[in-house]
Coordinates of C-alpha atoms in Angstrom, one line a residue:
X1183 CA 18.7 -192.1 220.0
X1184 CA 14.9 -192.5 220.9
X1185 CA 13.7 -194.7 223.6
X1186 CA 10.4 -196.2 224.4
X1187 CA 9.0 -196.1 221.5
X1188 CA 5.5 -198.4 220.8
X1189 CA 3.8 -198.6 217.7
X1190 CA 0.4 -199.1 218.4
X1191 CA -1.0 -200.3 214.9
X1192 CA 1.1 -202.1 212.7
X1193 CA 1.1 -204.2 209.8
X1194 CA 4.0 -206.5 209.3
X1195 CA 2.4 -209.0 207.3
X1196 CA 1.8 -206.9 204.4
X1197 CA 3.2 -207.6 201.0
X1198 CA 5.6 -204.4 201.7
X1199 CA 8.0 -206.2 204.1
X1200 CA 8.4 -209.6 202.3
X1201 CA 11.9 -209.1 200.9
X1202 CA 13.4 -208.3 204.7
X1203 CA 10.4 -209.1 206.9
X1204 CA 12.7 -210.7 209.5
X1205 CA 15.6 -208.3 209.2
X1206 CA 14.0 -205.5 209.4
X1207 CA 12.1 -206.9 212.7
X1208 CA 15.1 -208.1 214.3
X1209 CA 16.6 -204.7 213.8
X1210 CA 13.9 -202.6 215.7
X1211 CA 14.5 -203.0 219.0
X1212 CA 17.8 -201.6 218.6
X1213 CA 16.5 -198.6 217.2
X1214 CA 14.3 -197.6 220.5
X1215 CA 11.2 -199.9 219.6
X1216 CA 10.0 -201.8 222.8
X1217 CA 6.6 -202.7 221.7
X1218 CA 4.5 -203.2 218.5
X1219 CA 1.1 -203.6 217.8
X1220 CA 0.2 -206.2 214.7
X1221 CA -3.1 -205.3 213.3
X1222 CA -5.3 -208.3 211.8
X1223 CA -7.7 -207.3 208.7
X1224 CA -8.1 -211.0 207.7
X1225 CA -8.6 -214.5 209.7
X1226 CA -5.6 -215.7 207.6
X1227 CA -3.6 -211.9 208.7
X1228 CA -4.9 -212.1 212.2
X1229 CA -2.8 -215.9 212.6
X1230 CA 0.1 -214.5 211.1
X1231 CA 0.5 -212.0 212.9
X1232 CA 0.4 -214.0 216.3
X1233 CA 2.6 -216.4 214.0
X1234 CA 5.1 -213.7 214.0
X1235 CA 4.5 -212.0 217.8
X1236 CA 5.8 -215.4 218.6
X1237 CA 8.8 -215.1 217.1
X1238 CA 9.3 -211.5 218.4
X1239 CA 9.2 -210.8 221.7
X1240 CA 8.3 -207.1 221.7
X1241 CA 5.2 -208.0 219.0
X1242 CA 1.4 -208.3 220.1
X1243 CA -1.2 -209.4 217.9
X1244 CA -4.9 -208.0 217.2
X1245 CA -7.1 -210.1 215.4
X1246 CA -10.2 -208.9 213.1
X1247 CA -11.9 -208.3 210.2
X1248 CA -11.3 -204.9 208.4
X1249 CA -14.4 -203.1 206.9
X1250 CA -13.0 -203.3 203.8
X1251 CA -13.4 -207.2 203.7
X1252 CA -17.1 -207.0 205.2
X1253 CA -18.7 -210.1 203.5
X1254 CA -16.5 -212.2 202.7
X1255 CA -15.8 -213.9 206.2
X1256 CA -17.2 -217.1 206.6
X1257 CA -19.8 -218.5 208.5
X1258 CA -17.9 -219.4 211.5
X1259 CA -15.8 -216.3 211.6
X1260 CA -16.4 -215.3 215.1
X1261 CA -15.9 -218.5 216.5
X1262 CA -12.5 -218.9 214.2
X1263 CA -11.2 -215.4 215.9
X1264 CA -12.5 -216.1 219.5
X1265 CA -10.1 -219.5 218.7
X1266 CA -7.0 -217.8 218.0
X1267 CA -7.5 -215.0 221.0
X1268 CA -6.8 -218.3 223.0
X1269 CA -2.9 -217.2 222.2
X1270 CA -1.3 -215.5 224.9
X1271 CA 0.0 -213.1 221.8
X1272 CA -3.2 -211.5 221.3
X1273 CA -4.5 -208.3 223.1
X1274 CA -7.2 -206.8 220.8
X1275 CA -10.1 -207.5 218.4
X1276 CA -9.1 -205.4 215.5
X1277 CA -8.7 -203.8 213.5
X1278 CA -13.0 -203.6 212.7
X1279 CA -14.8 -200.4 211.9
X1280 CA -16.5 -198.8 209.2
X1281 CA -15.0 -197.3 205.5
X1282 CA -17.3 -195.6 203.8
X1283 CA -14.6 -193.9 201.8
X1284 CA -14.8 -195.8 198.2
X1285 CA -17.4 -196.4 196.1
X1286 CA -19.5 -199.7 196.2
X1287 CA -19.4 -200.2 199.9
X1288 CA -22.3 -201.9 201.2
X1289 CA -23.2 -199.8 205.0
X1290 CA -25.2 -202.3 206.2
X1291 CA -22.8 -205.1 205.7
X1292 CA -20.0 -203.4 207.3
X1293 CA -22.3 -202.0 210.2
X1294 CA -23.1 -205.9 210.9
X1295 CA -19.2 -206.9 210.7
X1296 CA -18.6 -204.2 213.3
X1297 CA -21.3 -205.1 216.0
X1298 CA -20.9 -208.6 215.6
X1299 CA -17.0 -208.3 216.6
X1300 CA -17.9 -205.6 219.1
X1301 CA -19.8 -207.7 221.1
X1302 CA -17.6 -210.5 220.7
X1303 CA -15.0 -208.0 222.1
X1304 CA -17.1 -207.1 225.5
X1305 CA -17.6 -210.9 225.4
X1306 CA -14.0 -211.6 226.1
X1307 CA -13.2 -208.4 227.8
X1308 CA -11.1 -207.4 225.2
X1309 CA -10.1 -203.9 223.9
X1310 CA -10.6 -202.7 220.1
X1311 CA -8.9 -200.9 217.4
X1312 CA -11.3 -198.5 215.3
X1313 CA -11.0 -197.9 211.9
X1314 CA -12.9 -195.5 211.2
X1315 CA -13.0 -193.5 207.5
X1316 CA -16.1 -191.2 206.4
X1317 CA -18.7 -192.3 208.9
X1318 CA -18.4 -190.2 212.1
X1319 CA -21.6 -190.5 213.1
X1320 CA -22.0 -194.0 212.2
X1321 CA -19.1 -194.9 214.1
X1322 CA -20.0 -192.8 217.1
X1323 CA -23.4 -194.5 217.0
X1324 CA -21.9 -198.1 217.2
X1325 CA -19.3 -196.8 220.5
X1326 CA -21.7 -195.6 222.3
X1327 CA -24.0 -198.4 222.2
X1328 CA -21.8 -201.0 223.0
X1329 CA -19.4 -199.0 225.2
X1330 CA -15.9 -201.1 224.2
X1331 CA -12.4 -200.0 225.9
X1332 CA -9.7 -199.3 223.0
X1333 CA -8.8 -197.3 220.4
X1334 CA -9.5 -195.3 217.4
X1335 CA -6.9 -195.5 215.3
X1336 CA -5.2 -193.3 212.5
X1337 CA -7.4 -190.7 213.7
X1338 CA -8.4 -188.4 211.3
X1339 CA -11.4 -186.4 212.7
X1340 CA -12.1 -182.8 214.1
X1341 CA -11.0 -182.2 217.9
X1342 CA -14.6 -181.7 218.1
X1343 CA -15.1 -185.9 217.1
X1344 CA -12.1 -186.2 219.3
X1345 CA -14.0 -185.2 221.8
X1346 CA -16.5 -186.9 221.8
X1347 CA -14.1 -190.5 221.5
X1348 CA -12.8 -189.4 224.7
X1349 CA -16.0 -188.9 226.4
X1350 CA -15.9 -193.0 225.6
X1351 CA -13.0 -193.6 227.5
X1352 CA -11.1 -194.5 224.2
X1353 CA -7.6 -193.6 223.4
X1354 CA -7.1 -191.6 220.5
X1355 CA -4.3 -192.9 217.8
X1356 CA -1.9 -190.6 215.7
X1357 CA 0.3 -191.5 212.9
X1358 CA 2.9 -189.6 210.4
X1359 CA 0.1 -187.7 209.2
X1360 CA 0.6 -185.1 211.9
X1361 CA 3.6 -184.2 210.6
X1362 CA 2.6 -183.5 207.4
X1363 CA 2.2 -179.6 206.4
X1364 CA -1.3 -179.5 205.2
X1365 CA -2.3 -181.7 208.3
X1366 CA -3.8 -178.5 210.7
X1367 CA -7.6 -180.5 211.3
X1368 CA -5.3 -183.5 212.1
X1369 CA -3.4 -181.3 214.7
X1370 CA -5.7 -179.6 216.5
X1371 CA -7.4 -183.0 217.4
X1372 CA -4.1 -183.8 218.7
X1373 CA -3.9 -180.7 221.1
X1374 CA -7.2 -181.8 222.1
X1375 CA -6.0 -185.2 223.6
X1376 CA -5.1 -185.7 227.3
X1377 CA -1.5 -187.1 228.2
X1378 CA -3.0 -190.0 229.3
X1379 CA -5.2 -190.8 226.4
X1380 CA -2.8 -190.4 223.4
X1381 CA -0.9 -193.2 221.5
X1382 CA 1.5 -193.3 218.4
X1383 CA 1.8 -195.6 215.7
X1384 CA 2.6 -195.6 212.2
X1385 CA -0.3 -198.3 210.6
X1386 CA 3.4 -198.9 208.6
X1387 CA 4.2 -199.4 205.6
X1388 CA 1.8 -196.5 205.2
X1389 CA 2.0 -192.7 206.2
X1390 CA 5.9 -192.1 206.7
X1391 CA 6.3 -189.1 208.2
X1392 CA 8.2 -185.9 207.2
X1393 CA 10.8 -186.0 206.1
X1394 CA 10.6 -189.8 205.1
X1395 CA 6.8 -189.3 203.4
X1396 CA 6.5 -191.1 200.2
X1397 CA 9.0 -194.1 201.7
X1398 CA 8.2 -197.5 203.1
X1399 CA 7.1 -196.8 206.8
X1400 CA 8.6 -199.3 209.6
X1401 CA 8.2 -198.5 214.1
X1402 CA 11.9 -196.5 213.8
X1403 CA 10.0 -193.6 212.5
X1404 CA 8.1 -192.7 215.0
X1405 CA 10.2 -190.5 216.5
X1406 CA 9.3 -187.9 213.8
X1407 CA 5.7 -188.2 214.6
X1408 CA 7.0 -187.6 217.8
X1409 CA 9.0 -184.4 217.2
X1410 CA 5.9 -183.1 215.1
X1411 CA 3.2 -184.0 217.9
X1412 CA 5.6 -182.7 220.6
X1413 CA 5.6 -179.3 218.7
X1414 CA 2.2 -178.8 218.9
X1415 CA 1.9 -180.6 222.5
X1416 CA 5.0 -178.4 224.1
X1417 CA 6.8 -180.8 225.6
X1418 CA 10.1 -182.8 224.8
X1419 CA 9.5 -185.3 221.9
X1420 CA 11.2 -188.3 224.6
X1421 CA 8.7 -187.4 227.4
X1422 CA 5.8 -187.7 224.9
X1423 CA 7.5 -190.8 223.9
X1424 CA 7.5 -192.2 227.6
X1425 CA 3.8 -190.9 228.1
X1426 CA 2.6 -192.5 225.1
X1427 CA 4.3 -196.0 225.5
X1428 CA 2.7 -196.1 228.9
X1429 CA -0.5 -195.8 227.6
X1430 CA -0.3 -198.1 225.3
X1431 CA 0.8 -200.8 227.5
X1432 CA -1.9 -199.5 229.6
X1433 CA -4.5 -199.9 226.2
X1434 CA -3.2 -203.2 225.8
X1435 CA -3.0 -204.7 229.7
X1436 CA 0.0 -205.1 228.9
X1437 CA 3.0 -205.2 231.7
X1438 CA 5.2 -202.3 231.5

């Protein structure tokens, strides 16, 4: 079996897990997983998942609002999320970016949503997770003007874009999608990453890896990420797993 394996970006509270939620979370840990990542998208996401990193040990929580719900926060929403990074659960501010992906997306409300939790984020010195879907250059714009530690997440870009992340000092998040056959742009950002800049995670339930694509994703399948991004990194897929868990703790502040 696996070991020391942290999922970087997850999302627990989703509709997905509600029939075994609490099983399936109590059962992790004995399958390798010694840290996970809860992604907020919502105010109302964002508390439960610190609801439920206080129930699991081995959870953290990021709190945000995901482009896709640019304009409808409320008023008060920074002041509502600088609130619950009071809990000693919380590491991040995320996840936030841009999406410019489906039709009807208004740029200049999302491009708002992002610097406004940005600079909350340098505000309280905390890292972010990028989302970041169709909008390179936006999204390169916003990093390098207000400089945040963190991550982007599911990335998705050339080695090229990776490139210029790492120039950032961001890490550099990969999920199942490596593994996937058609995924070569997806893998040569990969071999682009240092060791000490990469991180795994599934952004589960989505993007199960082969030979599990198409199922419900959960933290145990990393390790097929792992195999596949070990492939193309030439190393053993447990020494990637080690490497990569330490960063993450190290993206998080997070005691080993």
């Amino acid at each position: 079996m696996y070991t020391s394996i942290f999922d970087t970006h997850s999302h627990y509270t989703d509709a997905a897990f509600d029939t075994d939620r609490d099983t399936l979370l109590s059962a992790l840990p004995e399958q390798g997983v010694v840290r996970a990542t809860l992604a907020g998208t919502t105010l109302e996401d964002s508390a439960w998942g610190i609801e439920l990193a206080e129930h699991y040990s081995y959870l953290c929580a990021a709190v945000g609002i995901h482009p896709e719900f640019a304009g409808t926060q409320p008023d008060d929403y920074l002041a509502q999320l600088e609130k619950l990074t009071q809990s000693p659960h919380v590491v991040a501010i995320g996840e936030i970016g841009l999406d410019y992906h489906y039709p009807g997306y208004d740029r200049d409300t999302q491009l708002t949503l992002l610097r406004e939790q940005l600079d909350l984020a340098n505000y309280l010195d905390l890292p972010v997770i990028i989302h970041a879907r169709d909008c390179t250059e936006d999204y390169l714009r916003e990093l390098r003007e207000f400089r945040p530690r963190g991550v982007v997440h599911c990335f998705s870009g050339s080695a090229e874009t990776a490139q210029e992340v790492l120039k950032l000092g961001m890490y550099i998040g990969f999920t199942g999608v490596v593994s996937f056959p058609n995924a070569k742009k997806a893998r040569k950002a990969l071999a682009a990453v240092p060791d000490d800049r990469l991180v795994l995670e599934t952004d589960c339930p989505y993007m199960a890896p082969v030979p599990l694509r198409g199922k419900r994703c959960d933290s145990a399948m990393i390790p097929y990420t792992a195999q596949a991004a070990a492939e193309v990194r030439g190393v053993e897929t447990q020494i990637l797993l080690e490497q990569t868990c330490r960063n993450g703790h190290r993206l998080y502040g997070l005691d080993i």
